[in-house]
mmCIF file of C-alpha atoms in Angstrom:
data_model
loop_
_atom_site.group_PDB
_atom_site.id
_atom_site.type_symbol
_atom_site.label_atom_id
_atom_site.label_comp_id
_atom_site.label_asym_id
_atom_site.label_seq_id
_atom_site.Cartn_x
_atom_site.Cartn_y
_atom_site.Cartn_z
ATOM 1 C CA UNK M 1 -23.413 0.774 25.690
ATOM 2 C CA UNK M 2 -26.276 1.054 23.010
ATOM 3 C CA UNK M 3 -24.954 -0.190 19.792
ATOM 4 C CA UNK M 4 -26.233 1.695 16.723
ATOM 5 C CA UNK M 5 -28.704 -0.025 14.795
ATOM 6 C CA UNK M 6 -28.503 -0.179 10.461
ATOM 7 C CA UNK M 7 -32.252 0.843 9.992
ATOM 8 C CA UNK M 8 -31.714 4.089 7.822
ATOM 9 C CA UNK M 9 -34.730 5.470 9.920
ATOM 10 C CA UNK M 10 -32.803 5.649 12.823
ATOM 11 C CA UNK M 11 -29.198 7.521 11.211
ATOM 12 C CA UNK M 12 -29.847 10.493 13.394
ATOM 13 C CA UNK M 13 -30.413 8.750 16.756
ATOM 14 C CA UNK M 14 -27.156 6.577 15.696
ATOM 15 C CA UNK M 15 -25.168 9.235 14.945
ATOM 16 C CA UNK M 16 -26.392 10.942 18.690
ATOM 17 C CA UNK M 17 -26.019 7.589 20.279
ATOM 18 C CA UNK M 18 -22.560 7.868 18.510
ATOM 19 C CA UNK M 19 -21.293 11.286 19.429
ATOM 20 C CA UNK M 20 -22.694 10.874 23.074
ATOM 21 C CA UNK M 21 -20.384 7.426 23.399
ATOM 22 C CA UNK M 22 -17.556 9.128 22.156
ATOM 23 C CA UNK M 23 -17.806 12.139 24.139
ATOM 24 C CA UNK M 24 -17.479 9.396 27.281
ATOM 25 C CA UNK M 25 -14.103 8.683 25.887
ATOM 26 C CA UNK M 26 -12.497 11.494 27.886
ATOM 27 C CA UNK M 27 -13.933 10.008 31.084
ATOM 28 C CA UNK M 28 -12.892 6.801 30.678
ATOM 29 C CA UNK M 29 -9.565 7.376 29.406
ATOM 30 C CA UNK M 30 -8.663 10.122 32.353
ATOM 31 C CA UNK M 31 -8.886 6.882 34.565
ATOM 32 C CA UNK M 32 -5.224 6.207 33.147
ATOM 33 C CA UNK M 33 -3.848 9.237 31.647
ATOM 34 C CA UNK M 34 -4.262 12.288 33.784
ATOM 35 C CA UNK M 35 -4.734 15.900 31.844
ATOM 36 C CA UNK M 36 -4.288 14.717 27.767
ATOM 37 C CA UNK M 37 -7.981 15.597 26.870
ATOM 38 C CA UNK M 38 -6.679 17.331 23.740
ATOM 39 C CA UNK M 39 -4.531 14.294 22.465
ATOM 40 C CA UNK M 40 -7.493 12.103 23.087
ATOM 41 C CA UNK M 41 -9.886 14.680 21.030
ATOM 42 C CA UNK M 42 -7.190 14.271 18.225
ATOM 43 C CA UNK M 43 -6.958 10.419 18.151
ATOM 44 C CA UNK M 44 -11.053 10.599 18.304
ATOM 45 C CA UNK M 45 -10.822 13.150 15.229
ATOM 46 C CA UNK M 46 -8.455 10.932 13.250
ATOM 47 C CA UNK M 47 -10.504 7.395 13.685
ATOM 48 C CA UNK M 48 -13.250 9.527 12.356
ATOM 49 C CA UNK M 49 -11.292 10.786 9.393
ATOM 50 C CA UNK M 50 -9.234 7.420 9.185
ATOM 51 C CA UNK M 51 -6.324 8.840 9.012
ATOM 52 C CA UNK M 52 -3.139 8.835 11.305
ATOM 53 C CA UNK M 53 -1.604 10.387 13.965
ATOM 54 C CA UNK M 54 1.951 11.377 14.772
ATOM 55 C CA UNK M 55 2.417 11.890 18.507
ATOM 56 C CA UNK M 56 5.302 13.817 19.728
ATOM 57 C CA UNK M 57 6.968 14.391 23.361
ATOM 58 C CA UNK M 58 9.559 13.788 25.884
ATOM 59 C CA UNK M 59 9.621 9.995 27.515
ATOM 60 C CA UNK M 60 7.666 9.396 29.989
ATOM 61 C CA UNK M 61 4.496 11.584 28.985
ATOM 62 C CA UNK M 62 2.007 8.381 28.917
ATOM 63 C CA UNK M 63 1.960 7.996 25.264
ATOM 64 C CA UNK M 64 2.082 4.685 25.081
ATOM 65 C CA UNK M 65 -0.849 4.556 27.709
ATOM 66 C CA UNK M 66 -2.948 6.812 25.947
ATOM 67 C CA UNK M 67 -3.043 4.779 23.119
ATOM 68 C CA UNK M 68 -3.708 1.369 24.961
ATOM 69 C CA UNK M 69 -6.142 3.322 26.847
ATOM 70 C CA UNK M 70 -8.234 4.323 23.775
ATOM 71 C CA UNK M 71 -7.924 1.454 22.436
ATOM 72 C CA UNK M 72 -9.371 -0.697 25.702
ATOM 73 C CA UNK M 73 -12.182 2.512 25.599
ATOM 74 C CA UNK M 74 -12.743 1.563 22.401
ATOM 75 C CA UNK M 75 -13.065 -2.421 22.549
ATOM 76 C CA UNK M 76 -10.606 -2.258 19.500
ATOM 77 C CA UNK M 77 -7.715 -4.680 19.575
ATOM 78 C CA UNK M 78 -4.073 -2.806 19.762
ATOM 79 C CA UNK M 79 -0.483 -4.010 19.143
ATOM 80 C CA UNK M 80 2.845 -2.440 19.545
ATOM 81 C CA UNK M 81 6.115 -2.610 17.541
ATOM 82 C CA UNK M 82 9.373 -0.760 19.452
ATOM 83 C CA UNK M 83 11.227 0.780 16.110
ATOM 84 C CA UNK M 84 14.845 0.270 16.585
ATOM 85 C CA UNK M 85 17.615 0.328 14.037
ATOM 86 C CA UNK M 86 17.531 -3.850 13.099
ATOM 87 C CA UNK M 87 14.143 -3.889 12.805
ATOM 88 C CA UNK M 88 13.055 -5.229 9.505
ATOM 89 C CA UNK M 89 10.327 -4.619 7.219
ATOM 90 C CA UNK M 90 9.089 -7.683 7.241
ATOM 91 C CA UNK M 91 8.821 -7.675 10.958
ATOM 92 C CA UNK M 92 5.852 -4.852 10.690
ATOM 93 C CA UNK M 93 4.061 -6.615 7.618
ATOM 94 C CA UNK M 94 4.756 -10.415 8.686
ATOM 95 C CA UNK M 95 6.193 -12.610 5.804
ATOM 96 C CA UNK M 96 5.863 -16.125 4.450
ATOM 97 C CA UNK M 97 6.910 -19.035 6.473
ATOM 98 C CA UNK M 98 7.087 -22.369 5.021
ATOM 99 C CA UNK M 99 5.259 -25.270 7.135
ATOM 100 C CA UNK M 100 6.994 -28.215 6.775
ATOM 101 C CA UNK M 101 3.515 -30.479 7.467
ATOM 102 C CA UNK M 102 1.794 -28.876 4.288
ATOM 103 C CA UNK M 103 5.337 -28.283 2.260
ATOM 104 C CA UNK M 104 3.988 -24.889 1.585
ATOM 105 C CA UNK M 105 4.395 -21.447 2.440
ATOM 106 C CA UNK M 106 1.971 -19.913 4.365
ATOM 107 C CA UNK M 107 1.452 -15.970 5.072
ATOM 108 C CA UNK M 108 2.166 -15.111 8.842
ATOM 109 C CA UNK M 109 0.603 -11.762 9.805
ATOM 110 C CA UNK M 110 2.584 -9.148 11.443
ATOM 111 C CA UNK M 111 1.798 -6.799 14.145
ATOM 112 C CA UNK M 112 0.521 -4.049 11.376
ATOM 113 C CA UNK M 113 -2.768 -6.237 11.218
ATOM 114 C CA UNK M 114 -4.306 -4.591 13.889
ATOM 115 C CA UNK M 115 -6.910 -1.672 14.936
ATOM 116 C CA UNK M 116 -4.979 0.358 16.403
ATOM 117 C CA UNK M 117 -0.924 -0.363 15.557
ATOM 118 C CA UNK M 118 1.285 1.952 18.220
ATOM 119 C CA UNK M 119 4.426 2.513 16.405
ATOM 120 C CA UNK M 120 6.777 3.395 19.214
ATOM 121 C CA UNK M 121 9.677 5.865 18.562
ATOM 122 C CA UNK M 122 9.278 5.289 14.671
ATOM 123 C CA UNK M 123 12.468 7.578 14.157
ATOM 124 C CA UNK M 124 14.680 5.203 15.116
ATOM 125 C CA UNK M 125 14.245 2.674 12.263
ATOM 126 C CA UNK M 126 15.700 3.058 9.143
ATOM 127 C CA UNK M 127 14.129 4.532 6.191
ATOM 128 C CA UNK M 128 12.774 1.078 4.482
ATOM 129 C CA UNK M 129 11.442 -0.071 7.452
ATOM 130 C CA UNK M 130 9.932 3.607 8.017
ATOM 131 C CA UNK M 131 8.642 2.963 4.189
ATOM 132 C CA UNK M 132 6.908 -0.402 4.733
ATOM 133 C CA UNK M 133 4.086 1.713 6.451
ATOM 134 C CA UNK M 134 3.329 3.823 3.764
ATOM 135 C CA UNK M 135 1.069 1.074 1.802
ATOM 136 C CA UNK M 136 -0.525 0.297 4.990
ATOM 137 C CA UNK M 137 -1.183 3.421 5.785
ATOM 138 C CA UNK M 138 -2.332 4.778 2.551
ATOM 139 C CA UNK M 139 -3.756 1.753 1.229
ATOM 140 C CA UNK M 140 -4.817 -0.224 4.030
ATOM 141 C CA UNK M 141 -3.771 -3.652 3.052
ATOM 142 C CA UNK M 142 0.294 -5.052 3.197
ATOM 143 C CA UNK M 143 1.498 -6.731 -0.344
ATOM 144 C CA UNK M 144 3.820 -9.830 0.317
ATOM 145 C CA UNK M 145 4.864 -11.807 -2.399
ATOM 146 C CA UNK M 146 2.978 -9.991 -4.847
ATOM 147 C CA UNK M 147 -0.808 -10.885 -2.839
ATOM 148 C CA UNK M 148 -2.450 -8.222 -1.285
ATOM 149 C CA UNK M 149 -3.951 -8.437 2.093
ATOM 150 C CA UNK M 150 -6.163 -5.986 3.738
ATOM 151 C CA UNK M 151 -6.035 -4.584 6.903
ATOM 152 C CA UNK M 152 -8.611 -4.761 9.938
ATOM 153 C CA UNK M 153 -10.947 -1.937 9.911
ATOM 154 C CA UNK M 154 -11.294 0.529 11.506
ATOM 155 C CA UNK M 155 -7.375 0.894 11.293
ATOM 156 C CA UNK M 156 -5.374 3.594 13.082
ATOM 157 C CA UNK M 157 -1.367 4.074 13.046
ATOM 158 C CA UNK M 158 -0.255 5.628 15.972
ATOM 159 C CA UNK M 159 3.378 6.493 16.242
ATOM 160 C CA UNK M 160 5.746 8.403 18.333
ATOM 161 C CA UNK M 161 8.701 10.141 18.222
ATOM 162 C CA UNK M 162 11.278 11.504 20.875
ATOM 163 C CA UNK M 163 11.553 15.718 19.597
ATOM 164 C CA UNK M 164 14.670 16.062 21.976
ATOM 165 C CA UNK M 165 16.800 12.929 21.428
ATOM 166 C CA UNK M 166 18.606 12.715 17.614
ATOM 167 C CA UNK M 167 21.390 10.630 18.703
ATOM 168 C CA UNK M 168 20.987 7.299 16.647
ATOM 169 C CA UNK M 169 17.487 8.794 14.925
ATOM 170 C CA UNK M 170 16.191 8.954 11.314
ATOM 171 C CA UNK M 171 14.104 12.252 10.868
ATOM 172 C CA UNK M 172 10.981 10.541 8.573
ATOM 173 C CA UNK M 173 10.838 12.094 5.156
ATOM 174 C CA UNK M 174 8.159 14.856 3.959
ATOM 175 C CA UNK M 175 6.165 12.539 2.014
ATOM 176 C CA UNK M 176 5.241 9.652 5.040
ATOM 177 C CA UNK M 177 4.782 12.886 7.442
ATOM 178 C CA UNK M 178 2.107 14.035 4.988
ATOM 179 C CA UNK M 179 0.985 10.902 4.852
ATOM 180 C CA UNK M 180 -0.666 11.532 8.916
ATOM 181 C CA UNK M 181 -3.567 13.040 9.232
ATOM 182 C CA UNK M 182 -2.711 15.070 12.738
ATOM 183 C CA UNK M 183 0.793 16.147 14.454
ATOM 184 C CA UNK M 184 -0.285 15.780 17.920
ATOM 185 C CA UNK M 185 2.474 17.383 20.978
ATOM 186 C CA UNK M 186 2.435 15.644 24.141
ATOM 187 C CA UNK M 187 3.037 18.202 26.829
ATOM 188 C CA UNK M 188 4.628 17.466 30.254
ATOM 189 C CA UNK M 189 1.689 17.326 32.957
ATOM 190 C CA UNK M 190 1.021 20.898 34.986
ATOM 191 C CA UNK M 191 2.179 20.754 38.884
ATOM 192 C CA UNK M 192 -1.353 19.526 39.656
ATOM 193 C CA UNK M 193 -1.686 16.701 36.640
ATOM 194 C CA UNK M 194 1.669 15.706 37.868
ATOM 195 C CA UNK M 195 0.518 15.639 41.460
ATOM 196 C CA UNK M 196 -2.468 13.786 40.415
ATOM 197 C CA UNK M 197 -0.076 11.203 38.742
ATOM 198 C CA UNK M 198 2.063 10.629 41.861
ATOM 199 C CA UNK M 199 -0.635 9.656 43.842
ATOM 200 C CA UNK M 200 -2.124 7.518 41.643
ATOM 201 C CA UNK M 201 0.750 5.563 41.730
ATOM 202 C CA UNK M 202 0.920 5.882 45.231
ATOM 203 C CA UNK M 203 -2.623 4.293 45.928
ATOM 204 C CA UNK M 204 -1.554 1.197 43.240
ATOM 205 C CA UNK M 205 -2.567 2.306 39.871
ATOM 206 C CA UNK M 206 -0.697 -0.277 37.825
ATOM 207 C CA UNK M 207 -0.581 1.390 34.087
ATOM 208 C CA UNK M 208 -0.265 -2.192 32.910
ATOM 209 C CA UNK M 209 -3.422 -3.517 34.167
ATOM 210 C CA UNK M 210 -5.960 -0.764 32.563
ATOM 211 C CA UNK M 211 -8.980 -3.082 33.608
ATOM 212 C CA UNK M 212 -7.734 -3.186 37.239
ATOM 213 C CA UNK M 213 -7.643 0.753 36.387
ATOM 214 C CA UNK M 214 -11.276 0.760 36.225
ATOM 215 C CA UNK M 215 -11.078 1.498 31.718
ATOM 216 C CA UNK M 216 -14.226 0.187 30.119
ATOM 217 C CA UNK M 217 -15.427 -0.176 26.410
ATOM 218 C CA UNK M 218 -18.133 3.045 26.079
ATOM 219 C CA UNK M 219 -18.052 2.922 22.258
ATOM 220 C CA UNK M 220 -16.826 0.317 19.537
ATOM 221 C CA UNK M 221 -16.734 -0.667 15.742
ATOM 222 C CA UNK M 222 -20.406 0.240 15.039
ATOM 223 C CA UNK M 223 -20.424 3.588 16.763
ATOM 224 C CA UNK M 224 -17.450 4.580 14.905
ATOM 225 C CA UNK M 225 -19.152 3.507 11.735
ATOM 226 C CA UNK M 226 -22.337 5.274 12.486
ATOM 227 C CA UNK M 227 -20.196 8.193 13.414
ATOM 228 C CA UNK M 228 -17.866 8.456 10.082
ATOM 229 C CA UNK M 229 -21.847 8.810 8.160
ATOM 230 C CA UNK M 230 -22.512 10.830 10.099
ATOM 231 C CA UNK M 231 -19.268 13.115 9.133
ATOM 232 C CA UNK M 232 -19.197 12.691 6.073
ATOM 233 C CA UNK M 233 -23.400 14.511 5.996
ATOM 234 C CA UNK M 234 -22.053 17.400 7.786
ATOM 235 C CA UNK M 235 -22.181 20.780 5.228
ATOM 236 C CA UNK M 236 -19.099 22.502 4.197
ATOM 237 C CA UNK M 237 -19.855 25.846 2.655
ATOM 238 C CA UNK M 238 -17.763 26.975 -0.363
ATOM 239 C CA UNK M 239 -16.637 30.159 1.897
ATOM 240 C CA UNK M 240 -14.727 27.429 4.017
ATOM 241 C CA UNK M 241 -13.815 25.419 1.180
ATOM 242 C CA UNK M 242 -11.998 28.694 -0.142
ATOM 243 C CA UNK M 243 -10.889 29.632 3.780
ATOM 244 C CA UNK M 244 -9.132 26.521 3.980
ATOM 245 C CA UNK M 245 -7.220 26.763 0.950
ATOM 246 C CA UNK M 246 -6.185 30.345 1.979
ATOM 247 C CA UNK M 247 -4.581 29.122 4.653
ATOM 248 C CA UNK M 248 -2.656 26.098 2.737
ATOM 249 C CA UNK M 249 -2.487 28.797 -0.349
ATOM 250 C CA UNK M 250 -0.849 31.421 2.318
ATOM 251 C CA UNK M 251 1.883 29.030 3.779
ATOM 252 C CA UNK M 252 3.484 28.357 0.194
ATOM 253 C CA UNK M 253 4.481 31.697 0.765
ATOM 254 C CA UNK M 254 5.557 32.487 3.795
ATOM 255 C CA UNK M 255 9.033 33.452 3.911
ATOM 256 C CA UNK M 256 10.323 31.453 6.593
ATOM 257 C CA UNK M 257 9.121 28.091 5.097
ATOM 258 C CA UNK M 258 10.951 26.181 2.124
ATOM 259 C CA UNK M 259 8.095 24.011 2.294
ATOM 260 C CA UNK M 260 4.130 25.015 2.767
ATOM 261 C CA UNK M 261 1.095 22.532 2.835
ATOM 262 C CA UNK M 262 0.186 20.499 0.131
ATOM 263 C CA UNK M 263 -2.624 20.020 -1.263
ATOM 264 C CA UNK M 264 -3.250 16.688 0.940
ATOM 265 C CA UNK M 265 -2.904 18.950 3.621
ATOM 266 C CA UNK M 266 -5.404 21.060 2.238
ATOM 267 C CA UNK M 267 -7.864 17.806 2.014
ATOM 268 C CA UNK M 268 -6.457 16.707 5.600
ATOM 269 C CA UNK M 269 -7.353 20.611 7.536
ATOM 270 C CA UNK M 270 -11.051 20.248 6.033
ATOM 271 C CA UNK M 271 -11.632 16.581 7.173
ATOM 272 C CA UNK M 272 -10.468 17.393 10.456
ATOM 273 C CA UNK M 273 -13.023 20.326 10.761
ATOM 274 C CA UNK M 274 -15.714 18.592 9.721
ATOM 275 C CA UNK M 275 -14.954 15.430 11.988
ATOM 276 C CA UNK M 276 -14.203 18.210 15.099
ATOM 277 C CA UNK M 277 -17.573 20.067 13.973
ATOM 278 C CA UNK M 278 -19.826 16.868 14.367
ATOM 279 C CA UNK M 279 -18.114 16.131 17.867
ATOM 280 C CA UNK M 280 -19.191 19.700 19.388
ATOM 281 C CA UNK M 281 -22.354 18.899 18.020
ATOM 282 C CA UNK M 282 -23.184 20.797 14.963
ATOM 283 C CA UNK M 283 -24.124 19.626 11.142
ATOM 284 C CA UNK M 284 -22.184 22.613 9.145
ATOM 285 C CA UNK M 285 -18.151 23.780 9.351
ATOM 286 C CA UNK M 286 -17.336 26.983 11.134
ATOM 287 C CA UNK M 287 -13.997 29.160 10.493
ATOM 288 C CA UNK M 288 -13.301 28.759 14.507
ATOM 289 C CA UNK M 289 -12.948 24.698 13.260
ATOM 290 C CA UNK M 290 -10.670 24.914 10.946
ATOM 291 C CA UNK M 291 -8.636 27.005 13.208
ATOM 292 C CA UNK M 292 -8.564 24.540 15.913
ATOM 293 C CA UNK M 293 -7.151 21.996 13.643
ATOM 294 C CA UNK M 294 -4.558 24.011 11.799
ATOM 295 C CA UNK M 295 -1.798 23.317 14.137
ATOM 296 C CA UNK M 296 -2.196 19.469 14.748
ATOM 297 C CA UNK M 297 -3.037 18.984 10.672
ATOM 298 C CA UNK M 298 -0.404 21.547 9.322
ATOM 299 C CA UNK M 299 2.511 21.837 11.720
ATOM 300 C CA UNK M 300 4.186 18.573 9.896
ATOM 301 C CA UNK M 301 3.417 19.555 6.438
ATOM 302 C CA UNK M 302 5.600 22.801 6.353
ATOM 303 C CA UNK M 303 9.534 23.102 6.485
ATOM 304 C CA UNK M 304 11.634 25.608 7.785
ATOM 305 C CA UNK M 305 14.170 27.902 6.488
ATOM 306 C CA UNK M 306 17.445 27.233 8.394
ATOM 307 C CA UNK M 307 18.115 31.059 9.051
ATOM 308 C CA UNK M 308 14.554 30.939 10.626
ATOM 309 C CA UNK M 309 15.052 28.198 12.542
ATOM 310 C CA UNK M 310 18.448 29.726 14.152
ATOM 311 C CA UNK M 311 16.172 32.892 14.960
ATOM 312 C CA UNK M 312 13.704 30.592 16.995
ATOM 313 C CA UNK M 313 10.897 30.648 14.245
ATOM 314 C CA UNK M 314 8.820 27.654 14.986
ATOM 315 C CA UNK M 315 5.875 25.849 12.548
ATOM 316 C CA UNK M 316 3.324 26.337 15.266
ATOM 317 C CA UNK M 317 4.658 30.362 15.411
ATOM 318 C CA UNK M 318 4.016 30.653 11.589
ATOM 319 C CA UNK M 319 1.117 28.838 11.167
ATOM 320 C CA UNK M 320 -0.505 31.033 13.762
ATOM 321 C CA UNK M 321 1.097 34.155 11.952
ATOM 322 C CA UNK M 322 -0.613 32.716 8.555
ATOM 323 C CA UNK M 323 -4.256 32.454 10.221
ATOM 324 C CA UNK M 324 -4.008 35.703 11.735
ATOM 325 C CA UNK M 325 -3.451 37.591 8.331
ATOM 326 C CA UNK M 326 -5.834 35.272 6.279
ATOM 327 C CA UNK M 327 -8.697 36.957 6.081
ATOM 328 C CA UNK M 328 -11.917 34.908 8.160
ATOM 329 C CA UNK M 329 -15.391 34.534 6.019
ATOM 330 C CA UNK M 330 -18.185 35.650 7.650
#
């Protein structure tokens, strides 16, 4: 694994040595998690964009392990906090303990101060607990006792959520869903993923012991850095610009939604293109990117009417219905 250098002379072989290290992820991760590739592309998308990522489906879908599995890929360092209903703020963050050697209070980090923090079944916390991720997320440092403290970089929240159970749950509020950058749905496995799993487990795969597994570091810190310059050279036209808010624009008034995108989403559905453009290997935006992220960067921004609900209307129905009848720049 070739490191990228910080001679400016050499930004476009970093940012190749970058996207060709990242594009190994899907490898190395399928040596845990069997048939996710599009999950993995969205965690990828959102360490590029440094944003967040909601991940959503049934137990027992390896979410957990894809995240510890990217993060092992990655060479980042991980941590997980189980949300339940007792857990406390402060439990996220970390707090002040007082050390009776010194006779002073000293700060005690929680498990937020991480890389990549895997916030398991998030919906099952209470609101303020929800809430003290929201200056981590948005700010990227945690404020106890007035001091601020900044986060590890790079810095990724991953967190799940059960779509099926709501027994004992707290749905998170619009404004911390718009504060992550992709929705990302978890399917179960085909009949041949799901065979593939079985005998796995069959010949001894441990999904605790990732290294055993055969999961190596292919990319770290500096290509992500060399890869988020990279991103942030790669040309958006002002037809795209405009396409993009179309779309947002189009969803404020759509009649089955009470709520459409904001205009964060607006700013989240670009960066996603751009980030998805520089991973298939191009330096300009394309209307087919935005439409590949418009369901993983949208689908949580927009609320549904109750009567459309009851007919079976579903975000990921009307999104689709808004891109279809927005018309495409050429």
């Amino acid at each position: 694994m070739r490191a990228p250098t910080t001679d400016s002379a050499g930004n476009t072989e970093d940012a190749d040595a970058a996207r060709a290290s990242l594009e190994t992820l899907r490898t190395e991760i399928a040596k845990a998690v069997v048939g996710q590739d599009p999950a993995v592309t969205g965690l990828v998308v959102a360490l590029l964009c440094r944003g967040h990522v909601l991940l959503e489906g049934v137990p027992g879908v390896a979410k957990t392990l894809l995240v510890r599995a990217l993060a092992s890929a990655l060479e980042l360092d991980t941590k997980r906090v189980q949300f339940t209903p007792d857990l406390m703020p402060s439990d996220v963050t970390g707090s002040l303990v007082y050390d009776t050697r010194t006779a002073e209070f000293s700060f005690q980090p929680g498990p937020v101060f991480t890389n990549l923090l895997l916030a398991d079944e998030i919906n099952r916390t209470p609101p303020k607990t929800q809430s003290s991720l929201l200056e981590a997320m948005e700010e990227r440092q945690v404020t106890v006792d007035g001091t601020p403290r900044p986060l590890p970089e790079p810095f990724l929240v991953a967190a799940t959520q059960n779509p099926v159970e709501y027994e004992g749950t707290y749905p998170l509020p619009e404004a911390q869903l718009d504060r992550f950058l992709l929705k990302l749905t978890i399917p179960l496995p085909s009949r041949e993923d799901e065979i593939d799993v079985l005998t796995r487990h069959a010949a001894g795969f441990d999904p605790r012991d990732l290294h055993a597994a055969g999961v190596r570091p292919v990319a770290g810190p500096a290509h992500l850095e060399a890869a988020r310059a990279a991103v942030a050279e790669t040309t958006v036209s002002a037809e795209i610009t405009a396409y993009v808010v179309d779309i947002c624009r189009a969803t404020r008034q759509s009649p089955s939604l009470t709520l459409g995108v904001s205009p964060r989403g607006a700013t989240a559905l670009l960066a996603a293109a751009r980030a998805w453009a520089w991973l298939t290997g191009r330096d300009y935006v394309t209307p087919d990117d935005v439409k590949a992220l418009a369901l993983p960067a949208l689908r949580h921004r927009v609320q549904l009417r109750p009567e459309a609900e009851m007919e079976g209307v579903t975000t990921d129905s009307v999104i689709n219905s808004v891109l279809a009848q927005v018309p495409v720049p050429r």
